[in-house]
CSV table of C-alpha atoms in Angstrom, one decimal:
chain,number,residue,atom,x,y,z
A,1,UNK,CA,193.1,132.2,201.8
A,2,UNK,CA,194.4,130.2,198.9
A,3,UNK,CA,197.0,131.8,196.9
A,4,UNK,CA,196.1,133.7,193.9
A,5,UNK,CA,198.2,134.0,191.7
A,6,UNK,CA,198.0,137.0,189.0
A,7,UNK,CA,198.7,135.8,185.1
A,8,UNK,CA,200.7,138.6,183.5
A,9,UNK,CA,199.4,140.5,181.0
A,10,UNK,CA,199.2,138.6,177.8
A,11,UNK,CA,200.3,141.8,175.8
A,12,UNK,CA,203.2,142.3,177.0
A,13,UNK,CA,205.2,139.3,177.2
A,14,UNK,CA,208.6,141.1,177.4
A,15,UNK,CA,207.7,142.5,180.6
A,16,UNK,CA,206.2,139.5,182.7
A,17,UNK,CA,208.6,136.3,181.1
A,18,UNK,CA,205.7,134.4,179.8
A,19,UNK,CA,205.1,133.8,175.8
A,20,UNK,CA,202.1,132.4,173.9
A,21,UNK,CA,202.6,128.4,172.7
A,22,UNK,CA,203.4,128.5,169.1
A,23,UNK,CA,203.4,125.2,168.7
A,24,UNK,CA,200.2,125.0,167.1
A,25,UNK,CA,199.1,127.4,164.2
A,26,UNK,CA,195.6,129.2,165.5
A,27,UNK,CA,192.7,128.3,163.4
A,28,UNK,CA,194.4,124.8,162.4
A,29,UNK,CA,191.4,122.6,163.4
A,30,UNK,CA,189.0,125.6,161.2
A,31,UNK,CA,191.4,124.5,158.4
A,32,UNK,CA,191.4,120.4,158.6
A,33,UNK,CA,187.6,121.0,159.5
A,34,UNK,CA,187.1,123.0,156.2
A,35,UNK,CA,189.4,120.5,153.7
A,36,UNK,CA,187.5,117.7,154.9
A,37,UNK,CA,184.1,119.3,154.4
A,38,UNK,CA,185.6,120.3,150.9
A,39,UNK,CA,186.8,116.8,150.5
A,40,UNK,CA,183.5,115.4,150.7
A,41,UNK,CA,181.9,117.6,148.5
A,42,UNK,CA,184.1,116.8,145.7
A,43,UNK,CA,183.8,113.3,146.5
A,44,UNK,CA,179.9,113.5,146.6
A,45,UNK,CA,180.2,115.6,143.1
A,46,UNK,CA,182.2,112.7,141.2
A,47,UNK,CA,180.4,110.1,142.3
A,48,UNK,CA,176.9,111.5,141.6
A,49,UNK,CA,178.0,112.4,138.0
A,50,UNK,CA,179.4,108.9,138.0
A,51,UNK,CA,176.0,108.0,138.6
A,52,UNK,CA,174.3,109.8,136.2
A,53,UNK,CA,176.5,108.8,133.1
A,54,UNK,CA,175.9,105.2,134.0
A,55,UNK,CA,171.7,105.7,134.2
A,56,UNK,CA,172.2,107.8,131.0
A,57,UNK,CA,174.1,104.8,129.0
A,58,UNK,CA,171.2,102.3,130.3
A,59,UNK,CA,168.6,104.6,129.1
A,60,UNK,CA,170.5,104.7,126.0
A,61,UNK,CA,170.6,100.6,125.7
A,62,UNK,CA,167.1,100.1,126.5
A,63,UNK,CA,166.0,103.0,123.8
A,64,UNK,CA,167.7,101.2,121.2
A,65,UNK,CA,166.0,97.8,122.0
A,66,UNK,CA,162.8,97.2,120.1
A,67,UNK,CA,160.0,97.8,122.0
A,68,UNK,CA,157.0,95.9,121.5
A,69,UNK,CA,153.7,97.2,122.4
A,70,UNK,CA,150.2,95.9,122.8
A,71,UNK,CA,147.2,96.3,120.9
A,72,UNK,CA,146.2,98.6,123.5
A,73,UNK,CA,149.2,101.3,122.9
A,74,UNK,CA,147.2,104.5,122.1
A,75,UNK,CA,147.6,105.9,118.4
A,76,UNK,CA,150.4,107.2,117.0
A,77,UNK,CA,153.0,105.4,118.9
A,78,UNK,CA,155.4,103.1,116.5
A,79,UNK,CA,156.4,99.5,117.5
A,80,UNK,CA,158.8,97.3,116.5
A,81,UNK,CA,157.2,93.9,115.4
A,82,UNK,CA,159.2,90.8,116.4
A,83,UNK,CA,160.2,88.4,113.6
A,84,UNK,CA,157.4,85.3,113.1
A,85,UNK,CA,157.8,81.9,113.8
A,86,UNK,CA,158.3,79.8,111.0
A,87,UNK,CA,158.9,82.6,108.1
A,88,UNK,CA,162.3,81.2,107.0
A,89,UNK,CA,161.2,82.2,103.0
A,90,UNK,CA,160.6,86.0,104.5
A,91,UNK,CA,163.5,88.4,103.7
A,92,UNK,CA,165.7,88.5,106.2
A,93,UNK,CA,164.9,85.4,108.0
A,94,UNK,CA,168.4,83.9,107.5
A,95,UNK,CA,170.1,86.1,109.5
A,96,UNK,CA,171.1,85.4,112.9
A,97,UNK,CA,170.0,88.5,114.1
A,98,UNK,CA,167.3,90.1,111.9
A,99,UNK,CA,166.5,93.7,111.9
A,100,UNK,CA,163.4,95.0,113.3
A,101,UNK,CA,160.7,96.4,111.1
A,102,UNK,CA,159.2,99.2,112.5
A,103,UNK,CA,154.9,99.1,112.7
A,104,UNK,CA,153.0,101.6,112.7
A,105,UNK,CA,149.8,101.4,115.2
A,106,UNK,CA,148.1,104.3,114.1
A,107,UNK,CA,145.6,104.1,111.8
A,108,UNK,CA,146.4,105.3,108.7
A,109,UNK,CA,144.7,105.8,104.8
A,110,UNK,CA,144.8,102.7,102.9
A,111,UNK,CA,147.5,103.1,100.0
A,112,UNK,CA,145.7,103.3,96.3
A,113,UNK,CA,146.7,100.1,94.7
A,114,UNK,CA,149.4,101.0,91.8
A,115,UNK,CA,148.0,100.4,88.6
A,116,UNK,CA,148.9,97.3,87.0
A,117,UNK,CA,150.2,96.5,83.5
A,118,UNK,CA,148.1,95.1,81.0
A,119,UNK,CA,149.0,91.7,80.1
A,120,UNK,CA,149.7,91.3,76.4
A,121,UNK,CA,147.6,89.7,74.1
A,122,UNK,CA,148.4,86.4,73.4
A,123,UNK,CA,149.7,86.3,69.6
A,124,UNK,CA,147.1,85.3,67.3
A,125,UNK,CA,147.4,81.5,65.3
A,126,UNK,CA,147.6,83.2,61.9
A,127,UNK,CA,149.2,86.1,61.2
A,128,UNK,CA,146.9,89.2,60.9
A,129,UNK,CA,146.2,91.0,57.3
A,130,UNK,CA,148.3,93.8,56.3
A,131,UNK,CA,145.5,94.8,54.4
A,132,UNK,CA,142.2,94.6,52.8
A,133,UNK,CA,141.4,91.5,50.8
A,134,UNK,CA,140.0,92.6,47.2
A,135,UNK,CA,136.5,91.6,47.0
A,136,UNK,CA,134.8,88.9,45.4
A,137,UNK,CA,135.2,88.7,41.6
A,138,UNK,CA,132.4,87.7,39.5
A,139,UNK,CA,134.7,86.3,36.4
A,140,UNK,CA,136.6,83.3,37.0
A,141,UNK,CA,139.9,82.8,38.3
A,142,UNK,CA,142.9,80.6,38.5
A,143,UNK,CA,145.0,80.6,41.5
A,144,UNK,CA,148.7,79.9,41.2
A,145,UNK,CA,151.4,78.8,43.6
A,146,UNK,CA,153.9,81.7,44.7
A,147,UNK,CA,157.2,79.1,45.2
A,148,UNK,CA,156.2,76.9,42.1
A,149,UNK,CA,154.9,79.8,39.8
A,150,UNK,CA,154.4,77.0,36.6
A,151,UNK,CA,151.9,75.4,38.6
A,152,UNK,CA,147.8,76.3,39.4
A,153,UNK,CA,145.2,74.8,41.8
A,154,UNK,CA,143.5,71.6,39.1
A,155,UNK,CA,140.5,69.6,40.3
A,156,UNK,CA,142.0,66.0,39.2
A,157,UNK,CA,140.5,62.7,39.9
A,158,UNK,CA,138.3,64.4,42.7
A,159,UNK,CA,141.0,66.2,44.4
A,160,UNK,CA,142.8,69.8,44.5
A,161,UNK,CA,146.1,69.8,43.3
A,162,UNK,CA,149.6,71.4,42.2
A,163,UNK,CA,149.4,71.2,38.3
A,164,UNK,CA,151.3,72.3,35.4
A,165,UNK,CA,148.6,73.3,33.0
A,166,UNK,CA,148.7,72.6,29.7
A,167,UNK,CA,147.0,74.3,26.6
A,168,UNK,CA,144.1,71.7,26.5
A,169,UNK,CA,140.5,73.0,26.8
A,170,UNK,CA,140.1,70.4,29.7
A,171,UNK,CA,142.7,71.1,32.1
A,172,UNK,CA,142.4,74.8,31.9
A,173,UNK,CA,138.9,74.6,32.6
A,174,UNK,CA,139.7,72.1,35.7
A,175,UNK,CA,141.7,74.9,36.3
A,176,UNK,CA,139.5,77.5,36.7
A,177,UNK,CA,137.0,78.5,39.6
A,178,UNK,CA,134.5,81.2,40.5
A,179,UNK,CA,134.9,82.6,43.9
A,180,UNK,CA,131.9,83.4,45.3
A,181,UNK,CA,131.0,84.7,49.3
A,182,UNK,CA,131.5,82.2,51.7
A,183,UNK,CA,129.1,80.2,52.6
A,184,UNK,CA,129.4,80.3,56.3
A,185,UNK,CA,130.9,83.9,56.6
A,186,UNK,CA,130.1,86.3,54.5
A,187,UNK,CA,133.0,87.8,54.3
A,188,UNK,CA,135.3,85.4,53.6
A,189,UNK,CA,135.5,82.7,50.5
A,190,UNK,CA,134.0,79.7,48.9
A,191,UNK,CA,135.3,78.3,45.4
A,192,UNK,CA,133.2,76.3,42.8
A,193,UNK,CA,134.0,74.7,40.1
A,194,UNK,CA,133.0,74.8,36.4
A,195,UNK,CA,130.4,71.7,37.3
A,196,UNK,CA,128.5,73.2,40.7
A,197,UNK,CA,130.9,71.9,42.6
A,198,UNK,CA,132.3,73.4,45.8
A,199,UNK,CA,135.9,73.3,47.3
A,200,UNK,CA,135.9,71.6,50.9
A,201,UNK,CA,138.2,70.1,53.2
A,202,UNK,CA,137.7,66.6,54.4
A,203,UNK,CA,139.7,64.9,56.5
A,204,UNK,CA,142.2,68.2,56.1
A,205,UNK,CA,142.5,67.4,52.5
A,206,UNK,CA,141.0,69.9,49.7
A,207,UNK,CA,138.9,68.3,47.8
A,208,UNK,CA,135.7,69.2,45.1
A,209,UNK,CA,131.9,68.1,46.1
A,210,UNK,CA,128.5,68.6,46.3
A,211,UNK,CA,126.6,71.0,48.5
A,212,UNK,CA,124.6,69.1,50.8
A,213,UNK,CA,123.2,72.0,52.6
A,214,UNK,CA,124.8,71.2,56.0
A,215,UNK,CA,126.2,73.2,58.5
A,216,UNK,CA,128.9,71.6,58.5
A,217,UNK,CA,129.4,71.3,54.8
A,218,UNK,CA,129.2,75.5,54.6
A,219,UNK,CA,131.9,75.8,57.4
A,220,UNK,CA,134.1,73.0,55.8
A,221,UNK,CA,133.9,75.2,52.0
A,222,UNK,CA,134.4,78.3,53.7
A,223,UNK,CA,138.0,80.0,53.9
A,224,UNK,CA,139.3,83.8,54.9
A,225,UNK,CA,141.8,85.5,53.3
A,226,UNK,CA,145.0,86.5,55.3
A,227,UNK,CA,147.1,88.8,53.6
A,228,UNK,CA,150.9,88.4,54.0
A,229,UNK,CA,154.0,90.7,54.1
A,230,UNK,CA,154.5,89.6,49.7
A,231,UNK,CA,152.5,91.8,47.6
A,232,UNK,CA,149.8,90.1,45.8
A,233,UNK,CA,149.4,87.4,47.5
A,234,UNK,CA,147.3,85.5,50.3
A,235,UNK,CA,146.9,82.8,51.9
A,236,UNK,CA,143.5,80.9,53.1
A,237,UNK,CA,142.5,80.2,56.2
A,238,UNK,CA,140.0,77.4,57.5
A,239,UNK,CA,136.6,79.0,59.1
A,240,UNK,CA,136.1,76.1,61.3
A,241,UNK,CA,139.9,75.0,62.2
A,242,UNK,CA,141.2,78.5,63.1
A,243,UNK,CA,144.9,78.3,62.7
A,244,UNK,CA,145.0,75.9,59.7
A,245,UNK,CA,145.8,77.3,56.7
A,246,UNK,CA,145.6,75.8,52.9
A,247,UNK,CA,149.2,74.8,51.9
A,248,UNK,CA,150.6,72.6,49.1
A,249,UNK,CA,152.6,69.4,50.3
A,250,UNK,CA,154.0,67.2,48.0
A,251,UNK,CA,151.5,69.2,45.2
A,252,UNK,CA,148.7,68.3,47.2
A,253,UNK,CA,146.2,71.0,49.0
A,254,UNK,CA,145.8,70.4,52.4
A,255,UNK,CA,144.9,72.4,55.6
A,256,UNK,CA,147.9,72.7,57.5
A,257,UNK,CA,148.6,74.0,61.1
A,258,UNK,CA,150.8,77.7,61.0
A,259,UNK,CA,154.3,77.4,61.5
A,260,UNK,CA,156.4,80.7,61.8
A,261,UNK,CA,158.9,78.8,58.9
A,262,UNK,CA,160.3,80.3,55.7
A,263,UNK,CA,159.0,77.1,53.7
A,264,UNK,CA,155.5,77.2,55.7
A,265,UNK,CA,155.4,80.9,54.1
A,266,UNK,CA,155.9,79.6,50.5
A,267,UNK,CA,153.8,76.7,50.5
A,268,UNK,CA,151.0,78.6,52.1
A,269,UNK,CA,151.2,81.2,49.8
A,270,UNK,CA,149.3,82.0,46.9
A,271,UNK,CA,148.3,84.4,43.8
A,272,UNK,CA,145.0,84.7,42.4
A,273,UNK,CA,145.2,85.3,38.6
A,274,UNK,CA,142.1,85.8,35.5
A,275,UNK,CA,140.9,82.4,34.5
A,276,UNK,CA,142.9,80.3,32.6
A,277,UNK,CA,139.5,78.9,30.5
């Protein structure tokens, strides 16, 4: 029979000689087993939240890039339309990186058009009436000059001019005129003289003649009254030369272009006054 031999009781060391190995801590490979596993878990931890902070940043990047859609994208969603080739005189096209404009696909309600301002008139050629003109007078008359008040319109030698007037019978009745309704506008003025004759312009000089029952004859011895800022006086206006008034230059009556001038003013300016006959 092979030898047996007994192990002493464990629990009573004292009694048999023999002692437990302490050596090696009990549940020591429970522990390494345990720090490892925990090891890994933290590692696993960091790096997946690693992980998720750098897919979050990208999302981040590529949210903030335009996005450009097709003309497919359902409604509603908002594109960002990419600069166009070529549009250097656009706003914004000289910058080296311009900023998107966001586009809208959706439809959406046509904006009213804002009103627009009316364009002003353009300014009249001759100043505009302040007032009324007097009507017609039956009696005769004798129209003076308002910067040469010593002088009156005189038919002399055919033509209308700037006169001093003297006390002869003659030159006061040259002097004198009947103003009568115009003979191509009612409402404006023709002049005659004591002999039949009418007051025309020809070749944009005033002049006395006969009526030769022409169209163009009417128009030419037909002038409006304009009315001007001075009390009193008037000045007269062509019918068929809009924009030409009568004016004295050099004492001679002539139809004139306006000119917005102080002297223009005088010279065109005139004061109708009883007959000097």
């Amino acid at each position: 029979m092979s030898e047996q031999k007994s192990r002493p009781p464990q629990d009573r060391p004292w009694e048999s000689g023999w002692a437990p190995e302490t050596t090696r801590a009990p549940g020591t490979r429970r522990l390494w087993l345990a720090g490892a596993l925990a090891l890994a878990t933290i590692t696993a931890c960091v790096t997946a939240v690693t992980v998720m902070d750098q897919e979050s940043g990208e999302q981040e990047n590529r949210a903030a890039e335009p996005t450009t859609l097709s003309s497919s994208a359902p409604g509603g969603l908002i594109s960002f339309a990419t600069p166009s080739e070529g549009g250097t005189d656009k706003a914004g096209a000289g910058r080296a990186h311009p900023s998107p404009a966001a586009v809208s696909s959706a439809p959406t309600a046509s904006a009213s058009p804002t009103p627009r301002k009316k364009a002003p008139k353009p300014p009249k050629a001759s100043p505009s009436p302040s007032k009324k003109p007097q009507p017609p007078s039956s009696h005769g008359i004798s129209i003076r000059s308002v910067n040469f008040s010593d002088r009156y319109w005189r038919v002399r030698d055919g033509y209308v001019r700037l006169d001093r007037i003297g006390s002869g019978p003659e030159q006061r009745e040259d002097a004198t005129f009947q103003r009568v309704a115009g003979l191509s506008d009612s409402s404006c003025y023709s002049f005659t003289t004591a002999d039949g004759r009418y007051l025309r312009h020809r070749s944009f000089v005033l002049v006395a003649d006969s009526n030769d029952g022409s169209s163009l004859f009417r128009q030419d011895a037909t002038f409006c009254p304009r009315v001007w800022s001075r009390s009193g006086t008037l000045t007269l206006e062509s019918v068929n030369y809009p924009g030409r008034f009568l004016r004295h230059r050099n004492f001679q009556l002539r139809l004139d272009p306006f000119e917005n001038s102080h002297q223009f003013y005088a010279d065109a300016s005139f004061q109708i006054m009883s007959g000097l006959d």
